[in-house]
CSV table of C-alpha atoms and ligand atoms in Angstrom, one decimal:
chain,number,residue,atom,x,y,z
D,1,MET,CA,13.3,-27.2,-50.0
D,2,ASN,CA,14.7,-25.6,-53.2
D,3,TRP,CA,16.6,-22.3,-53.5
D,4,TYR,CA,13.3,-20.4,-54.1
D,5,GLY,CA,11.6,-22.1,-51.1
D,6,ARG,CA,14.6,-21.4,-48.9
D,7,SER,CA,14.9,-17.9,-49.8
D,8,LEU,CA,11.1,-17.3,-49.4
D,9,ALA,CA,11.2,-19.0,-46.0
D,10,GLY,CA,14.2,-16.8,-45.2
D,11,ALA,CA,12.4,-13.7,-46.4
D,12,SER,CA,9.3,-14.4,-44.4
D,13,LEU,CA,11.4,-15.0,-41.3
D,14,ALA,CA,13.2,-11.7,-41.9
D,15,LEU,CA,9.9,-10.0,-42.4
D,16,ALA,CA,8.5,-11.5,-39.2
D,17,ALA,CA,11.5,-10.4,-37.3
D,18,LEU,CA,11.3,-6.9,-38.8
D,19,LEU,CA,7.6,-6.7,-38.1
D,20,SER,CA,8.0,-7.7,-34.5
D,21,ALA,CA,10.9,-5.3,-34.1
D,22,VAL,CA,8.7,-2.5,-35.5
D,23,VAL,CA,5.4,-3.5,-33.9
D,24,ALA,CA,6.6,-4.3,-30.3
D,25,PRO,CA,8.2,-0.9,-29.6
D,26,ALA,CA,5.4,0.9,-31.5
D,27,ARG,CA,2.8,-0.8,-29.1
D,28,ALA,CA,4.7,0.2,-26.0
D,29,GLN,CA,5.1,3.7,-27.5
D,30,ASP,CA,1.4,4.0,-28.2
D,31,TYR,CA,0.5,2.8,-24.7
D,32,PRO,CA,-2.0,3.3,-23.3
D,33,THR,CA,-4.7,3.1,-26.0
D,34,ARG,CA,-7.5,2.1,-23.7
D,35,SER,CA,-8.4,2.4,-20.0
D,36,ILE,CA,-6.2,0.9,-17.3
D,37,THR,CA,-7.4,-1.0,-14.3
D,38,MET,CA,-5.8,-0.3,-11.0
D,39,ILE,CA,-6.6,-3.0,-8.4
D,40,VAL,CA,-6.8,-1.8,-4.9
D,41,PRO,CA,-6.5,-4.7,-2.5
D,42,PHE,CA,-8.9,-3.3,0.1
D,43,ALA,CA,-12.4,-1.8,0.4
D,44,ALA,CA,-13.1,1.7,-0.9
D,45,GLY,CA,-12.5,4.6,1.4
D,46,GLY,CA,-9.5,3.2,3.2
D,47,PRO,CA,-5.9,4.5,3.0
D,48,THR,CA,-4.8,2.5,0.0
D,49,ASP,CA,-7.9,3.4,-1.9
D,50,VAL,CA,-7.6,7.1,-1.1
D,51,ILE,CA,-3.9,7.3,-2.1
D,52,ALA,CA,-4.6,5.3,-5.3
D,53,ARG,CA,-7.4,7.5,-6.2
D,54,ILE,CA,-5.6,10.8,-5.6
D,55,VAL,CA,-2.5,9.8,-7.6
D,56,THR,CA,-4.1,7.9,-10.4
D,57,GLY,CA,-6.6,10.7,-11.0
D,58,HIS,CA,-3.6,12.8,-12.1
D,59,MET,CA,-1.8,10.0,-13.9
D,60,ALA,CA,-4.8,9.4,-16.1
D,61,GLN,CA,-4.6,13.0,-17.3
D,62,THR,CA,-0.9,12.5,-18.2
D,63,LEU,CA,-1.5,9.1,-19.9
D,64,GLY,CA,-4.6,10.3,-21.8
D,65,GLN,CA,-6.7,7.3,-20.6
D,66,SER,CA,-8.9,6.7,-17.6
D,67,ILE,CA,-7.6,4.6,-14.8
D,68,ILE,CA,-10.4,2.6,-13.2
D,69,ILE,CA,-10.1,1.5,-9.6
D,70,GLU,CA,-11.2,-2.0,-8.8
D,71,ASN,CA,-11.5,-2.8,-5.1
D,72,VAL,CA,-10.7,-6.5,-4.8
D,73,VAL,CA,-10.9,-7.5,-1.1
D,74,GLY,CA,-9.9,-10.5,1.1
D,75,ALA,CA,-7.1,-12.2,2.9
D,76,GLY,CA,-5.3,-8.9,4.0
D,77,GLY,CA,-4.9,-7.8,0.4
D,78,THR,CA,-3.3,-11.0,-0.8
D,79,THR,CA,-6.3,-12.1,-2.8
D,80,ALA,CA,-6.0,-9.0,-5.0
D,81,SER,CA,-2.3,-9.3,-5.2
D,82,ALA,CA,-2.5,-12.8,-6.5
D,83,ARG,CA,-5.1,-11.7,-9.1
D,84,ALA,CA,-2.8,-8.9,-10.2
D,85,ALA,CA,0.2,-11.2,-10.4
D,86,ARG,CA,-1.8,-13.5,-12.8
D,87,ALA,CA,-3.0,-10.6,-15.0
D,88,ALA,CA,-1.7,-10.0,-18.5
D,89,ASN,CA,1.6,-8.1,-18.4
D,90,ASP,CA,0.5,-5.5,-20.9
D,91,GLY,CA,0.3,-2.5,-18.6
D,92,TYR,CA,-3.5,-2.5,-18.5
D,93,THR,CA,-3.8,-4.1,-15.1
D,94,LEU,CA,-1.8,-2.7,-12.2
D,95,ILE,CA,-2.1,-2.8,-8.4
D,96,THR,CA,-1.5,-0.4,-5.6
D,97,GLY,CA,0.2,-2.6,-3.1
D,98,HIS,CA,1.8,-1.7,0.3
D,99,MET,CA,4.0,-2.8,3.1
D,100,GLY,CA,1.6,-5.6,3.9
D,101,THR,CA,0.8,-7.1,0.5
D,102,HIS,CA,4.3,-6.7,-0.8
D,103,ALA,CA,6.5,-7.5,2.1
D,104,ALA,CA,4.8,-8.7,5.4
D,105,SER,CA,2.7,-11.2,3.5
D,106,VAL,CA,5.8,-13.2,2.7
D,107,PRO,CA,6.5,-14.5,6.2
D,108,LEU,CA,2.7,-14.6,7.2
D,109,TYR,CA,1.4,-16.7,4.3
D,110,PRO,CA,3.5,-19.8,3.7
D,111,ASN,CA,1.5,-20.7,0.6
D,112,LEU,CA,1.3,-17.2,-0.8
D,113,ALA,CA,0.2,-17.5,-4.5
D,114,TYR,CA,2.6,-14.8,-5.6
D,115,HIS,CA,6.0,-13.4,-4.6
D,116,PRO,CA,6.3,-9.6,-4.3
D,117,GLU,CA,9.7,-9.6,-6.1
D,118,LYS,CA,9.3,-12.5,-8.6
D,119,SER,CA,5.7,-11.9,-9.6
D,120,PHE,CA,5.8,-8.1,-10.1
D,121,GLU,CA,7.6,-5.2,-11.7
D,122,PRO,CA,8.0,-2.3,-9.3
D,123,VAL,CA,6.6,0.9,-10.9
D,124,GLY,CA,6.9,3.6,-8.2
D,125,LEU,CA,6.4,4.5,-4.6
D,126,LEU,CA,3.4,6.8,-4.0
D,127,ALA,CA,3.4,7.7,-0.3
D,128,GLY,CA,4.7,7.0,3.1
D,129,THR,CA,2.0,6.7,5.7
D,130,PRO,CA,2.9,7.0,9.4
D,131,ILE,CA,0.9,4.7,11.7
D,132,LEU,CA,-1.2,6.0,14.6
D,133,ILE,CA,-2.7,4.3,17.6
D,134,LEU,CA,-6.4,5.0,17.5
D,135,ALA,CA,-9.4,4.2,19.7
D,136,ARG,CA,-13.1,4.7,19.8
D,137,LYS,CA,-14.1,8.0,21.2
D,138,ASP,CA,-15.4,6.6,24.5
D,139,PHE,CA,-12.6,4.2,25.1
D,140,PRO,CA,-11.7,4.9,28.8
D,141,PRO,CA,-7.9,5.6,28.5
D,142,LYS,CA,-7.2,9.4,28.1
D,143,ASP,CA,-3.6,9.1,26.9
D,144,LEU,CA,-1.1,6.6,25.8
D,145,LYS,CA,0.2,5.8,29.3
D,146,GLU,CA,-3.4,5.0,30.4
D,147,PHE,CA,-4.0,3.0,27.2
D,148,VAL,CA,-1.0,0.8,28.0
D,149,THR,CA,-2.1,0.2,31.5
D,150,TYR,CA,-5.7,-0.4,30.5
D,151,VAL,CA,-5.1,-2.8,27.6
D,152,LYS,CA,-2.7,-4.8,29.8
D,153,ALA,CA,-5.2,-5.0,32.6
D,154,ASN,CA,-8.1,-5.9,30.2
D,155,ALA,CA,-6.2,-8.0,27.7
D,156,GLU,CA,-8.9,-10.6,27.4
D,157,LYS,CA,-11.7,-8.1,26.9
D,158,VAL,CA,-10.3,-5.5,24.5
D,159,ASN,CA,-10.3,-6.0,20.7
D,160,ALA,CA,-8.4,-4.5,17.8
D,161,ALA,CA,-9.8,-3.9,14.3
D,162,HIS,CA,-7.6,-4.7,11.3
D,163,ALA,CA,-7.8,-5.2,7.5
D,164,GLY,CA,-7.0,-8.9,7.5
D,165,VAL,CA,-3.9,-10.9,8.3
D,166,GLY,CA,-0.9,-9.3,6.7
D,167,SER,CA,-2.5,-5.9,6.2
D,168,VAL,CA,-0.6,-2.9,7.5
D,169,SER,CA,-3.2,-2.4,10.3
D,170,HIS,CA,-2.8,-6.1,11.3
D,171,VAL,CA,1.0,-6.1,11.2
D,172,SER,CA,1.6,-2.8,12.9
D,173,CYS,CA,-0.8,-3.7,15.8
D,174,GLN,CA,0.9,-7.0,16.0
D,175,LEU,CA,4.1,-5.1,16.6
D,176,LEU,CA,2.4,-2.9,19.2
D,177,ASN,CA,0.9,-5.9,20.9
D,178,SER,CA,4.2,-7.6,21.1
D,179,VAL,CA,5.8,-4.5,22.6
D,180,LEU,CA,3.0,-4.5,25.2
D,181,GLY,CA,3.0,-8.2,25.7
D,182,ILE,CA,-0.7,-8.7,25.0
D,183,GLU,CA,-2.9,-10.6,22.5
D,184,PRO,CA,-6.2,-8.9,22.1
D,185,VAL,CA,-9.0,-10.3,20.0
D,186,GLY,CA,-8.5,-9.2,16.4
D,187,VAL,CA,-11.6,-8.1,14.4
D,188,PRO,CA,-10.9,-8.4,10.6
D,189,PHE,CA,-12.5,-6.2,8.0
D,190,ASN,CA,-12.1,-5.9,4.2
D,191,GLY,CA,-10.1,-2.8,4.7
D,192,THR,CA,-9.6,-0.1,7.3
D,193,GLY,CA,-12.3,2.0,5.6
D,194,PRO,CA,-15.0,-0.2,7.0
D,195,ALA,CA,-12.9,-0.8,10.1
D,196,MET,CA,-12.8,2.9,10.7
D,197,ASN,CA,-16.6,3.1,10.4
D,198,ALA,CA,-16.8,0.4,13.1
D,199,LEU,CA,-14.4,2.4,15.3
D,200,VAL,CA,-16.4,5.6,14.9
D,201,ALA,CA,-19.6,3.6,15.7
D,202,GLY,CA,-17.9,2.3,18.9
D,203,GLN,CA,-18.2,-1.3,17.8
D,204,VAL,CA,-14.5,-2.0,18.2
D,205,ASP,CA,-11.9,-0.7,20.7
D,206,TYR,CA,-8.7,0.3,19.0
D,207,MET,CA,-6.8,0.1,15.8
D,208,CYS,CA,-3.4,0.9,14.3
D,209,ASP,CA,-4.0,2.7,11.0
D,210,GLN,CA,-2.3,4.6,8.3
D,211,ILE,CA,-2.6,8.4,8.8
D,212,VAL,CA,-4.6,9.2,5.6
D,213,ASN,CA,-7.5,7.3,7.0
D,214,ALA,CA,-7.3,8.9,10.5
D,215,VAL,CA,-6.8,12.6,10.0
D,216,PRO,CA,-10.4,13.5,8.9
D,217,GLN,CA,-11.8,11.5,11.8
D,218,ILE,CA,-9.4,12.8,14.4
D,219,ASN,CA,-10.1,16.4,13.3
D,220,ALA,CA,-13.9,15.7,13.5
D,221,GLY,CA,-13.5,14.4,17.0
D,222,THR,CA,-15.1,11.1,16.1
D,223,ILE,CA,-12.2,8.9,17.4
D,224,LYS,CA,-9.2,9.3,19.7
D,225,ALA,CA,-5.6,9.3,18.7
D,226,TYR,CA,-3.1,8.3,21.4
D,227,ALA,CA,0.1,8.7,19.4
D,228,ILE,CA,1.9,8.7,16.0
D,229,ALA,CA,4.5,6.0,15.7
D,230,THR,CA,7.2,8.2,14.0
D,231,PRO,CA,10.2,10.0,15.4
D,232,GLU,CA,8.5,13.4,14.6
D,233,ARG,CA,5.0,14.7,14.9
D,234,ASN,CA,3.1,15.1,11.7
D,235,PRO,CA,2.2,18.6,10.4
D,236,SER,CA,-1.4,17.5,9.6
D,237,LEU,CA,-1.9,16.5,13.3
D,238,PRO,CA,0.3,18.9,15.3
D,239,ASN,CA,-1.5,18.0,18.6
D,240,VAL,CA,-0.9,14.2,18.4
D,241,PRO,CA,2.3,13.3,20.3
D,242,THR,CA,4.8,10.8,19.1
D,243,THR,CA,5.0,7.5,20.7
D,244,ALA,CA,8.4,8.5,22.2
D,245,GLU,CA,6.8,11.7,23.7
D,246,ALA,CA,3.9,9.7,25.0
D,247,GLY,CA,6.1,7.1,26.7
D,248,LEU,CA,6.3,4.2,24.3
D,249,PRO,CA,9.4,4.8,22.2
D,250,ALA,CA,9.7,1.1,21.2
D,251,PHE,CA,6.7,1.3,19.0
D,252,GLN,CA,7.8,2.9,15.6
D,253,ALA,CA,5.8,2.2,12.4
D,254,GLN,CA,5.4,3.7,9.0
D,255,ALA,CA,3.9,2.1,6.0
D,256,TRP,CA,4.3,2.8,2.3
D,257,ASN,CA,2.0,2.4,-0.7
D,258,ALA,CA,3.3,1.9,-4.3
D,259,ILE,CA,2.3,0.8,-7.8
D,260,PHE,CA,3.3,-2.6,-9.2
D,261,ALA,CA,2.7,-4.2,-12.6
D,262,PRO,CA,2.7,-8.0,-13.4
D,263,LYS,CA,6.2,-9.4,-14.0
D,264,GLY,CA,7.3,-9.0,-17.6
D,265,THR,CA,5.4,-5.8,-18.3
D,266,PRO,CA,7.6,-4.2,-21.0
D,267,ALA,CA,10.2,-1.7,-19.7
D,268,PRO,CA,8.9,1.2,-21.8
D,269,ILE,CA,5.5,0.8,-20.3
D,270,ILE,CA,6.9,0.8,-16.8
D,271,ALA,CA,8.9,3.9,-17.6
D,272,LYS,CA,5.7,5.7,-18.9
D,273,LEU,CA,3.8,4.7,-15.8
D,274,ASN,CA,6.6,5.8,-13.5
D,275,ALA,CA,6.9,9.1,-15.3
D,276,ALA,CA,3.2,9.7,-14.9
D,277,ALA,CA,3.3,8.8,-11.2
D,278,VAL,CA,6.3,11.1,-10.6
D,279,LYS,CA,4.5,13.9,-12.4
D,280,ALA,CA,1.5,13.4,-10.2
D,281,LEU,CA,3.7,13.6,-7.1
D,282,ASP,CA,5.0,17.0,-8.3
D,283,ASP,CA,1.6,18.4,-9.0
D,284,GLU,CA,0.6,21.1,-6.5
D,285,THR,CA,-3.0,19.8,-6.0
D,286,VAL,CA,-2.0,16.2,-5.6
D,287,ARG,CA,0.8,17.2,-3.1
D,288,LYS,CA,-1.7,19.4,-1.1
D,289,ARG,CA,-4.2,16.6,-0.8
D,290,LEU,CA,-1.6,14.0,0.2
D,291,LEU,CA,0.1,16.3,2.7
D,292,GLU,CA,-3.3,17.4,4.2
D,293,LEU,CA,-3.9,13.7,4.9
D,294,GLY,CA,-0.5,13.4,6.6
D,295,SER,CA,1.3,11.3,3.9
D,296,VAL,CA,5.0,11.6,3.3
D,297,ILE,CA,5.7,12.3,-0.4
D,298,PRO,CA,8.8,10.3,-1.5
D,299,GLN,CA,11.9,12.3,-2.5
D,300,PRO,CA,12.8,12.1,-6.3
D,301,ALA,CA,15.5,9.6,-5.6
D,302,ASP,CA,13.0,7.3,-4.0
D,303,ARG,CA,10.5,7.4,-6.8
D,304,THR,CA,12.3,5.2,-9.4
D,305,PRO,CA,11.2,1.6,-10.1
D,306,GLU,CA,14.7,0.5,-9.0
D,307,ALA,CA,14.3,2.3,-5.6
D,308,LEU,CA,10.9,0.6,-5.1
D,309,GLY,CA,12.5,-2.8,-5.9
D,310,THR,CA,15.2,-2.1,-3.3
D,311,LEU,CA,12.6,-1.1,-0.8
D,312,VAL,CA,10.5,-4.3,-1.3
D,313,ASN,CA,13.6,-6.4,-0.9
D,314,ASN,CA,14.7,-4.6,2.3
D,315,GLU,CA,11.2,-4.7,3.8
D,316,ILE,CA,10.8,-8.5,3.1
D,317,LYS,CA,14.1,-8.9,5.0
D,318,LYS,CA,13.0,-6.6,7.8
D,319,TRP,CA,9.6,-8.3,8.4
D,320,THR,CA,10.5,-11.9,7.9
D,321,PRO,CA,12.3,-12.4,11.2
D,322,VAL,CA,9.8,-10.3,13.1
D,323,LEU,CA,6.7,-12.0,11.8
D,324,LYS,CA,7.8,-15.6,11.2
D,325,PRO,CA,8.0,-16.7,14.8
D,326,ALA,CA,4.5,-15.2,15.5
D,327,GLY,CA,3.1,-17.4,12.7
A,1,LIG,N1,-4.1,-0.4,3.9
A,1,LIG,C1,-5.0,-0.8,5.0
A,1,LIG,C2,-4.3,-1.9,5.8
A,1,LIG,O1,-3.4,-2.6,5.3
A,1,LIG,C3,-6.2,-1.3,4.6
A,1,LIG,C4,-6.9,-0.4,3.6
A,1,LIG,O2,-6.3,0.3,2.8
A,1,LIG,O3,-8.1,-0.3,3.7
A,1,LIG,O4,-4.6,-2.0,6.9
């Protein structure tokens, strides 16, 4: 190559470098320029779906683009999470994952097609969700003590609804069942939205579910709540005793729900999404709706992508020894 050719090649390289330097940040800066898909790994109407809809409704206003919820069901939320992990890392496909999909799934699925930490960028924590022990309205036990006696005596007959292996409802009832030393029949659904319908209809006996799905039904008297598995009662359900008050202090369970983006999503996009989520959590209407449903709104220090990354890491460490021996 002669001097002219070399300098031309050099110039075009410099131009390309300049263009990519100018274009890449400009793209992230303009983000989003079209609608965003938020994958919800369970059926519509369940806790993950409800939380995702409440928060993304506000985030869409901040971001100036609509956020379309896509319910992708199956395998306790892992089908959807695998799909989200494979999506383009451009900020236009996100997932609302939770303690099941992004922690408990690791020990439960040896061939999991994604890894919560290696396949995703944490965006932000949305809500903590205490777990309740719930039963169909006409389930014979009147309180938690009677429930414990009844399910132990009828362990072969009773069944427990859940949202698939690795879902929060599955994992938290596994914990309850191991505390009680029973192995009831599990009845899987595509989410605890449909599982709750079956509970209300009296088709299944009991369920461990996140509070946001339970408050409307408990208040309407369509199901029974034996206890909430947190140290304190929840203001949205002042009459529901804690598991400690009701005689089963060993059963403590609270889930969490959070937004994740595919690994490699540019940092400025993650920052924009996080800021929109944080703004939503500070909005009075959003807060009111989340609190009415019993959610625990994360404190500001717990809302950063880094804090969510740490939570996921700790939760995988916490659930792995608990769930691995059970298979
Ligand atoms: N999050 C629920 C669970 O893991 C399912 C759902 O949201 O429908 O059990």
